[in-house]
Coordinates of C-alpha atoms and ligand atoms in Angstrom, one line a residue:
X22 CA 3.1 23.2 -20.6
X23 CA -0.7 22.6 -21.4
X24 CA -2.3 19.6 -21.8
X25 CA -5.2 19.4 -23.4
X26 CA -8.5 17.6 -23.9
X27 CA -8.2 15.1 -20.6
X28 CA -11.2 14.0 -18.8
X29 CA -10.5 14.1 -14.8
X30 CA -11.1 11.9 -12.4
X31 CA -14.4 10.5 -15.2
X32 CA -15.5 13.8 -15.2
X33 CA -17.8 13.9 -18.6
X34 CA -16.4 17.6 -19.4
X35 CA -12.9 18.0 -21.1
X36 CA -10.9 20.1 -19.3
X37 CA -7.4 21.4 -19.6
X38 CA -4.8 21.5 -17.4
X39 CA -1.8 24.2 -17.4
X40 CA 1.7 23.1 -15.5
X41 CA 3.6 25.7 -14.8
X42 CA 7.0 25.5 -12.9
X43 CA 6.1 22.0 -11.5
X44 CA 2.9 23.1 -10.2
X45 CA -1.0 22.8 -11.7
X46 CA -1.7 26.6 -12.6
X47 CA -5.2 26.2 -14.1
X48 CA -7.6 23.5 -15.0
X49 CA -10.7 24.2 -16.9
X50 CA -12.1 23.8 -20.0
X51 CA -10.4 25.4 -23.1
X52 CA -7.3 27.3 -22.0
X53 CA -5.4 28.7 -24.8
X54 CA -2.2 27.9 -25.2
X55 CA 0.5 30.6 -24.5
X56 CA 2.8 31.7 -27.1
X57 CA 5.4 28.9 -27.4
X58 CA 4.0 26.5 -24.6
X59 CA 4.3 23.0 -25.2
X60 CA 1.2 21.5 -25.9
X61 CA -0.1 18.0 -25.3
X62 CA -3.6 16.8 -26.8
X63 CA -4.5 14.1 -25.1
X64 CA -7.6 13.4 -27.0
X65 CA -10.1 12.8 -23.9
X66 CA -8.1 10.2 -22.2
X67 CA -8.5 9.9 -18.2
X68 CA -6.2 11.9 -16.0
X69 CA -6.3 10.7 -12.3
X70 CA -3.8 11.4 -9.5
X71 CA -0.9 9.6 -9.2
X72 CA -1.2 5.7 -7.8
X73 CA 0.1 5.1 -4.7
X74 CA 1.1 1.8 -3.5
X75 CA 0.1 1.8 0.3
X76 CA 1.5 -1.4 1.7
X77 CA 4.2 -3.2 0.2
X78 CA 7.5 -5.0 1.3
X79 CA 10.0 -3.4 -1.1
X80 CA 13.3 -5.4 1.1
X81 CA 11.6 -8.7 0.3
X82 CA 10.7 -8.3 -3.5
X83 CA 12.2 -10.8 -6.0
X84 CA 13.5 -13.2 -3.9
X85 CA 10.8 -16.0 -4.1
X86 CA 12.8 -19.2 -4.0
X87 CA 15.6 -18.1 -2.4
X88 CA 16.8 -19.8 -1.3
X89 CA 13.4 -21.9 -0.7
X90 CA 9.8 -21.8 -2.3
X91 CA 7.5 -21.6 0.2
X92 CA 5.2 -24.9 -0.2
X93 CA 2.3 -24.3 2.1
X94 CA 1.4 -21.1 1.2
X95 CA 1.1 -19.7 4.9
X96 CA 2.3 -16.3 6.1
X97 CA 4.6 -18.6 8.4
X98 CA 6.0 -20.5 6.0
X99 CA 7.0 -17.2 4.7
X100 CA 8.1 -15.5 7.1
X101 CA 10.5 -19.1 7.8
X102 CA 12.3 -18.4 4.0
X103 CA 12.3 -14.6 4.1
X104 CA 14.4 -15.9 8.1
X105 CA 16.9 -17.6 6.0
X106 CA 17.2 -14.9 3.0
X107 CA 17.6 -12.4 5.4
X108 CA 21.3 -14.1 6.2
X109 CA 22.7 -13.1 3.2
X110 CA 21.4 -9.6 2.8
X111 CA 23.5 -7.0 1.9
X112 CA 22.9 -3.2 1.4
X113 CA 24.0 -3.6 -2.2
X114 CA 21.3 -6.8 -2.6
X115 CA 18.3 -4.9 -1.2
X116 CA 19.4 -1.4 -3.2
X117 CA 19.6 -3.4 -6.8
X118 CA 16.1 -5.4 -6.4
X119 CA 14.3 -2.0 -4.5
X120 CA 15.5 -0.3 -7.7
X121 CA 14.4 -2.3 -10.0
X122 CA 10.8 -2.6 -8.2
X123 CA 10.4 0.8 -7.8
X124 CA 11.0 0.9 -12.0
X125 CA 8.0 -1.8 -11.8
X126 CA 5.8 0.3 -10.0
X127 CA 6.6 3.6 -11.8
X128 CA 5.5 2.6 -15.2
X129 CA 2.5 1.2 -13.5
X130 CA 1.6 4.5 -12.4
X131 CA 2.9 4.7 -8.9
X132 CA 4.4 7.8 -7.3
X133 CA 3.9 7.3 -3.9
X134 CA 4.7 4.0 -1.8
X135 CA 4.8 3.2 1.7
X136 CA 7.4 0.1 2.3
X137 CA 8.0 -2.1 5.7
X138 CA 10.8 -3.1 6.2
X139 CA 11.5 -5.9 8.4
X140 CA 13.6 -4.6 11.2
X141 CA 13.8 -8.2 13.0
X142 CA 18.0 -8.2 12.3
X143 CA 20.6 -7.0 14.0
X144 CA 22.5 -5.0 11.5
X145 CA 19.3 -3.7 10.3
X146 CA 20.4 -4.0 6.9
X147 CA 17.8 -3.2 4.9
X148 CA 16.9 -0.2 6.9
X149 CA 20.1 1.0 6.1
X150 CA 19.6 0.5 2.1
X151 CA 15.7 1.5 1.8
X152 CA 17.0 5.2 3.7
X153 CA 19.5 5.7 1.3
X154 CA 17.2 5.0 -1.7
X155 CA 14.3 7.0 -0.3
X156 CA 16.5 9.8 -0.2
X157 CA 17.9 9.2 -3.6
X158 CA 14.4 8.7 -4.9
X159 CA 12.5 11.7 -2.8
X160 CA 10.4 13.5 -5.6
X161 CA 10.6 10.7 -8.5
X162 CA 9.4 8.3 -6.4
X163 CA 8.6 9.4 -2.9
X164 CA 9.0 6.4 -0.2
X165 CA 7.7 6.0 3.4
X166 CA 9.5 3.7 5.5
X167 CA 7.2 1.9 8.1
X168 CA 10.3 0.0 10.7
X169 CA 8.2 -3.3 10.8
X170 CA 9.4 -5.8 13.1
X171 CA 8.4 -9.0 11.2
X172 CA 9.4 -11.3 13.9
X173 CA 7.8 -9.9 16.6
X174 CA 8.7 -7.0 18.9
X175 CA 8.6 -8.6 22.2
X176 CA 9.1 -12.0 20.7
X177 CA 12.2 -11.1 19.3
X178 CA 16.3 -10.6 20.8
X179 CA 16.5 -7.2 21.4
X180 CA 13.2 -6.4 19.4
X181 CA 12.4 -3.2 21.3
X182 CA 15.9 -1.7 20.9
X183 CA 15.8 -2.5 17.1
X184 CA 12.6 -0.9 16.7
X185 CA 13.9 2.3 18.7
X186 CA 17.1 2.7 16.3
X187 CA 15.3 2.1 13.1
X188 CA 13.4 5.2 14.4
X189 CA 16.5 7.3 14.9
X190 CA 17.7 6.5 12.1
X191 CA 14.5 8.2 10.2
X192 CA 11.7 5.7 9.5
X193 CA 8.5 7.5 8.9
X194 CA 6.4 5.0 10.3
X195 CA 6.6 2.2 13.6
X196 CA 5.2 -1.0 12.9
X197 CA 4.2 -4.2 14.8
X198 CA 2.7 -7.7 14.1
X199 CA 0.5 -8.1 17.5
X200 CA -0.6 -11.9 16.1
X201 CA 2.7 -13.3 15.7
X202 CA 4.2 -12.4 19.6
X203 CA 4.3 -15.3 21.7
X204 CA 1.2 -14.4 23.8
X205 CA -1.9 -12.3 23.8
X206 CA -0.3 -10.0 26.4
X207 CA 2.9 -10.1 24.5
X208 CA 0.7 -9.2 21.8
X209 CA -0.8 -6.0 23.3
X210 CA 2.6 -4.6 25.1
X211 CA 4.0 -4.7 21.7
X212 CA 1.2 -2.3 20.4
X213 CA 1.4 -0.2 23.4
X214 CA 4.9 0.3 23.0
X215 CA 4.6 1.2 18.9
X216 CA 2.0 3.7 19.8
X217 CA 4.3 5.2 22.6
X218 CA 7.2 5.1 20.5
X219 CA 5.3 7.1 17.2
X220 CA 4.3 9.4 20.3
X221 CA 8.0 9.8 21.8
X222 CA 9.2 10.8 18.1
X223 CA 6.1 12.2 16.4
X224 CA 5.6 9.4 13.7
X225 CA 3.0 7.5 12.5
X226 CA 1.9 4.1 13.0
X227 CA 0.9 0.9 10.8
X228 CA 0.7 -2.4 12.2
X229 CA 0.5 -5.8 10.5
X230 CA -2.7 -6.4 12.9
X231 CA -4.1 -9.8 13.0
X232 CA -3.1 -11.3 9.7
X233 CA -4.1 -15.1 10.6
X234 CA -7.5 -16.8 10.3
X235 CA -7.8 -16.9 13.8
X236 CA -11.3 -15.4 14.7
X237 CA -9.4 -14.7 18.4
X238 CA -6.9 -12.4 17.4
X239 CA -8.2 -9.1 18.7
X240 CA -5.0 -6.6 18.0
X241 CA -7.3 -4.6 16.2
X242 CA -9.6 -2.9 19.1
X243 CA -6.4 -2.8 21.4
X244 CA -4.5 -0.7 18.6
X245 CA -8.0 1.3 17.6
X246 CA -8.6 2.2 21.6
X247 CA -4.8 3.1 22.0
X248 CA -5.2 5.3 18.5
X249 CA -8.5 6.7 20.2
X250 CA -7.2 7.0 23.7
X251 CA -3.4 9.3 22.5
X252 CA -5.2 11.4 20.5
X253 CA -3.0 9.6 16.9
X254 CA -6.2 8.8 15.7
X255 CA -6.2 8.9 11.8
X256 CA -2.0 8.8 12.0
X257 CA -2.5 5.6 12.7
X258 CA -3.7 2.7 10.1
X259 CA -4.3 -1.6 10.8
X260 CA -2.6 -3.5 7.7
X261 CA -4.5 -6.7 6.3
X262 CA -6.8 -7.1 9.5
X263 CA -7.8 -10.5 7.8
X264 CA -8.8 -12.1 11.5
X265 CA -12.0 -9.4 10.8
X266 CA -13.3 -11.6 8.1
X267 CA -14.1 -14.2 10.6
X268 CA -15.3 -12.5 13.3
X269 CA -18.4 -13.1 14.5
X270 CA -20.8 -10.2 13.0
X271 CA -22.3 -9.1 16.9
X272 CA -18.7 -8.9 17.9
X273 CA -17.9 -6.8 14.1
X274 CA -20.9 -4.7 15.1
X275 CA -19.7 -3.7 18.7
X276 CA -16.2 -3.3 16.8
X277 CA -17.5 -1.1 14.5
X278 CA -18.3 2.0 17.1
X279 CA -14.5 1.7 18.6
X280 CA -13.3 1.9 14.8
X281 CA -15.0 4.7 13.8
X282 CA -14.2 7.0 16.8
X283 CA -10.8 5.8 16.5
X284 CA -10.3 7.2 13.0
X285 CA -8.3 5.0 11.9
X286 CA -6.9 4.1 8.4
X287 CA -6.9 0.4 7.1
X288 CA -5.2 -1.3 4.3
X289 CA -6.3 -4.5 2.3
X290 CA -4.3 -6.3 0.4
X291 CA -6.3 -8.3 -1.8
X292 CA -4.2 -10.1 -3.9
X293 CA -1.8 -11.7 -1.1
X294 CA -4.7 -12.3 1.9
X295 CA -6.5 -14.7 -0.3
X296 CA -3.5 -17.0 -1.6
X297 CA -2.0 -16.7 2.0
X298 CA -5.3 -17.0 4.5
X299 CA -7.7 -19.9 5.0
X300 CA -4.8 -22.3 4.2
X301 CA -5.3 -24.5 7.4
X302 CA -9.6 -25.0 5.8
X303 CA -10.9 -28.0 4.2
X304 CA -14.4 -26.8 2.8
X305 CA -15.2 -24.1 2.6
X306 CA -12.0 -21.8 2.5
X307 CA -11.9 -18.7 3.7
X308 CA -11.1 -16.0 1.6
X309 CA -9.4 -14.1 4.5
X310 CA -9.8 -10.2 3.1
X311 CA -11.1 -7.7 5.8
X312 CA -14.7 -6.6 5.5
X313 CA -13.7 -3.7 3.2
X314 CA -16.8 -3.2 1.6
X315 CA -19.1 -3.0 5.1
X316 CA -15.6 -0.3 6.8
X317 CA -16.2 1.9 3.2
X318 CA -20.0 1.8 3.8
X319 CA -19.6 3.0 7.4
X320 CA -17.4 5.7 6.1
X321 CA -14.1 4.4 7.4
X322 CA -10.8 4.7 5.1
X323 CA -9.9 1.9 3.4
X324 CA -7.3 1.5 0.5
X325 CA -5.8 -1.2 -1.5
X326 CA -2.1 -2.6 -1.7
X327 CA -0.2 -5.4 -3.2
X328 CA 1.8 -6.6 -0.4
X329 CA 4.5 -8.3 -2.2
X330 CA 6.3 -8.7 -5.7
X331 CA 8.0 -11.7 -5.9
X332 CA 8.9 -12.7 -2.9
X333 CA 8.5 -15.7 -0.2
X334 CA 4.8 -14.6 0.3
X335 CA 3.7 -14.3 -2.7
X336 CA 5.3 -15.8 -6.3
X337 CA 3.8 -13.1 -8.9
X338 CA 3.5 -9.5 -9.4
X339 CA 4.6 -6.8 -11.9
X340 CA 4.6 -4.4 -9.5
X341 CA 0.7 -3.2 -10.5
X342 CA -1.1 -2.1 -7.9
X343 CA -4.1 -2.3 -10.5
X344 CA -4.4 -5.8 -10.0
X345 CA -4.7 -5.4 -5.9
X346 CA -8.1 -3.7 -7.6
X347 CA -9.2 -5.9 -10.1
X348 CA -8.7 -8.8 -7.0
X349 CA -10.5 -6.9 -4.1
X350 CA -13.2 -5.8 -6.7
X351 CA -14.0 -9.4 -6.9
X352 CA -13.2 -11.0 -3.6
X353 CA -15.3 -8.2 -1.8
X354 CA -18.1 -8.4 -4.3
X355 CA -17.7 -4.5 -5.2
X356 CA -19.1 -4.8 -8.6
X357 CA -21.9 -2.3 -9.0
X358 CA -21.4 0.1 -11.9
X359 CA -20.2 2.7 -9.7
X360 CA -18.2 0.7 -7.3
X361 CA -16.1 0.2 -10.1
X362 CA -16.0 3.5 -11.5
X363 CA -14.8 5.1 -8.3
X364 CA -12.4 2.0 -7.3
X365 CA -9.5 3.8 -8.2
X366 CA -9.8 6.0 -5.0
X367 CA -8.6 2.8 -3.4
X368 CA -5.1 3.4 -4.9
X369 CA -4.8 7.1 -4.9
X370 CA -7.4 9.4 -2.6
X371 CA -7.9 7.5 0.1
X372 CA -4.2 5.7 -0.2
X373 CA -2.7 9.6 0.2
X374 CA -4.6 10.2 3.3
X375 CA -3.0 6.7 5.2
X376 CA 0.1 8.2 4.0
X377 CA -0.6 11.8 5.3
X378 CA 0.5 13.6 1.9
X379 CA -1.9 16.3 2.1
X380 CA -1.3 19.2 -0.1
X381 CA 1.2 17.6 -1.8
X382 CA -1.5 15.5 -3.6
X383 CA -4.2 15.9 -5.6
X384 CA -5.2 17.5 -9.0
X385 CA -5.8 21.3 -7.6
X386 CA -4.3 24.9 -8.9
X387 CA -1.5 25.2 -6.9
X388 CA -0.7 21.8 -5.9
X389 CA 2.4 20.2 -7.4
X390 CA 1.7 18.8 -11.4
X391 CA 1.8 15.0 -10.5
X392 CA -0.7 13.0 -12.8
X393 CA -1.3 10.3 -14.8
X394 CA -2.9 10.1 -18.2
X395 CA -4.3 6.2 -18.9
X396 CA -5.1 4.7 -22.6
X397 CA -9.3 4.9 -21.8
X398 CA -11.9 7.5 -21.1
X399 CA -12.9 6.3 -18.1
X400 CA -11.6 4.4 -14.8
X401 CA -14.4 1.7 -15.6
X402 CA -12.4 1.0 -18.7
X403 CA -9.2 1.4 -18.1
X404 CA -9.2 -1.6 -15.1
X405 CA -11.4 -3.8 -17.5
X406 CA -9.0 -3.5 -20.7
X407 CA -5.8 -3.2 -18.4
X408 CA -5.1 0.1 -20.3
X409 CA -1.9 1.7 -20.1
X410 CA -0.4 4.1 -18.2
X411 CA 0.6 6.9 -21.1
X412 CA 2.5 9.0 -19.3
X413 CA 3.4 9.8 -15.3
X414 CA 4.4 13.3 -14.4
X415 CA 5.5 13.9 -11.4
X416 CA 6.2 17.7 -9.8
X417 CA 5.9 18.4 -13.9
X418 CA 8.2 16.4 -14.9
X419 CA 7.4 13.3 -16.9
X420 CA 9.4 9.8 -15.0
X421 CA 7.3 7.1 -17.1
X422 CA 5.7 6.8 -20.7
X423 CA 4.3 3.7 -22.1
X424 CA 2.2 3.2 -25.6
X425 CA -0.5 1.2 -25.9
X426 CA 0.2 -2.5 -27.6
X427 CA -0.4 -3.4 -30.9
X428 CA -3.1 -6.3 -31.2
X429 CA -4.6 -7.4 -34.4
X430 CA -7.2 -10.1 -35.2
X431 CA -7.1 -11.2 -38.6
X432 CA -10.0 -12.7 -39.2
Ligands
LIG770 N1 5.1 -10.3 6.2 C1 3.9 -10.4 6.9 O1 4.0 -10.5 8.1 N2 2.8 -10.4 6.2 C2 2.8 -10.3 4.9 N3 1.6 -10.3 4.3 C3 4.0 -10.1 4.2 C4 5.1 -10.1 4.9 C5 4.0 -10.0 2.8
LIG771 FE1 2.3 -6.8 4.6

């Protein structure tokens, strides 16, 4: 198949790009089609890599108000509903509302997602469901499954064992939640033991890491000295690291060394850490969103997620990581020309190297043909006018077309 007249990554040139047997054969400018190929003129609209949703809670999504709303907005409040939820879940419950957010994603653009799921239950439910469906989805939709211990791992009945057996059972990735164990030392044996266990049973690590407004929660340099210190390094990533934002900035600036040697990867996730954060401020609220702009500026890898569809944490959502963009754009004041143009890094480049996808990734000769194609020329517009995403291909096949709506003013 050739598809032609795309503009790359907001490459000014029009290129082409050949698919052959799944995989990208040639890009360049002007390839001639082959006799009967299948052609696709594309009429200069941007082709990026695939979106990938970094941090999300697919076992959660679309159950807000089940069977409570929460009222206060916290995390805790939150994490008090998604308690109760969790009593009725059943494989079959988690599989039909996964499925039909993974469909959300996907004709956003997303090929590529890395769930938690909360492992804090003694059946281990969800775990059970979200394996199944990453194996049934593995090269449409390709899944990594963090074991996230959303009520704590030390805090919890059993918390270590839980975490263990998720592992054997073939999570990807070991979680933790250092700021919601009963104590600071609590706090860092819980990290200790994540990093020991990813070591035990070569996996990587992401840890909810100091989600709270509380300027002393320090998980962060306990889990960026323990990445340091095994040799994980950039295996390992810190999730929302919202405490960060109200650090003091001599403290930030001692951090900042420690973080950088470390390696590590960290995920923001715009959209959710400002309606959840600064909820116990009068005036002025905190927004609650790590310091993304001053970790990208010190050449530290950041990307965006959403967090949450739906669910007790958070009551919107289509599934669009696009809009975890368009939010962090504007809560982390990254609105020069080019900060915008390039902002789509957040959700693909920089998103596939938390995940560790390597050469499976990226728009190369001989890498495999997954791409997008968006309604717009550039990235600039396409996040401003919400384009569409035309079509998804992923290993050369096409799992997602939209077209563009039909607006008129008449006047
Ligand atoms: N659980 C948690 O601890 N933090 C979050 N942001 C969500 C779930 C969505
Ligand atoms: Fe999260």
């Amino acid at each position: 198949m050739l598809i032609k007249n795309v503009s790359i990554e907001n490459a000014a040139q029009a290129s082409d790009i050949r698919v052959t047997d799944g995989k990208f054969e040639e890009i360049g400018p002007d390839l001639a089609p082959r006799a009967g190929e299948e052609v696709l003129d594309c009429t200069g609209k941007l082709v990026l890599p695939p979106f990938i949703e970094s941090h999300v809670h697919l076992d959660t999504c679309l159950t807000a108000g089940e069977p409570v709303w929460n009222q206060s907005g916290t995390l805790f409040e939150g994490i008090r509903c998604w308690s109760l939820r969790k009593e009725s879940l059943t494989k079959q419950d988690v599989r039909d509302r996964v499925n039909r957010a993974v469909r959300m994603q996907a004709r956003n653009g997303v090929q590529f997602v890395r769930t938690h799921v909360d492992v804090t239950d003694p059946k281990l439910t969800a775990m059970e469901a979200m394996l199944e469906l990453r194996e049934e989805l593995r090269g449409t939709v390709d899944i990594q499954v963090v074991a996230f211990p959303q009520e704590g791992i030390d805090s919890f009945p059993n918390g270590r064992r839980l975490m263990e057996d998720a592992v054997r059972m073939g999570a990807d990735v070991v979680g933790a939640i250092p700021h919601f164990e009963f104590t600071r030392e609590y706090a860092v044996e819980s990290l200790n033991f994540a990093v020991e266990l990813a070591e035990k049973y070569g996996k990587l690590v992401d840890v909810h890491c100091d989600e709270i407004d509380d300027e002393q929660s320090r998980g962060l340099e306990v889990l960026a000295a323990r990445a340091y210190e095994s040799g994980l390094k950039d295996r390992v990533t810190a999730s929302h690291t919202t405490a960060m934002h109200s650090y003091n900035n001599a403290y930030v600036t001692k951090l900042m060394r420690l973080l950088k040697l470390s390696e590590i990867n960290f995920v923001s996730n715009p959209l959710v850490n400002t309606h959840l954060q600064g909820r116990m401020d009068t005036y002025p609220k905190r927004r609650g969103v790590t310091r993304v702009k001053e970790l990208l500026a010190e050449g530290i890898n950041v990307s965006f997620g959403h967090d949450d569809v739906f669910d007790p944490w958070y009551p919107l959502g289509t599934g669009n990581v696009r809009d975890a963009v368009f939010m962090g754009l504007h809560v982390c004041q990254m609105m020069g020309y080019q900060e915008i143009m390039d902002s789509y890094k957040l959700i693909s480049a920089n998103a596939a190297k938390t995940l560790h996808l390597g050469e499976r990734y990226g728009i190369q000769a001989g890498r495999p043909a997954s791409f997008i194609v968006l309604d717009a020329e550039n990235f600039y517009n396409a996040l401003n006018q919400k384009s569409e995403v035309l079509y998804s291909f992923k290993n050369g096949r096409l799992i997602a077309k939209s077209a563009p709506a039909v607006r008129e003013v008449l006047f």
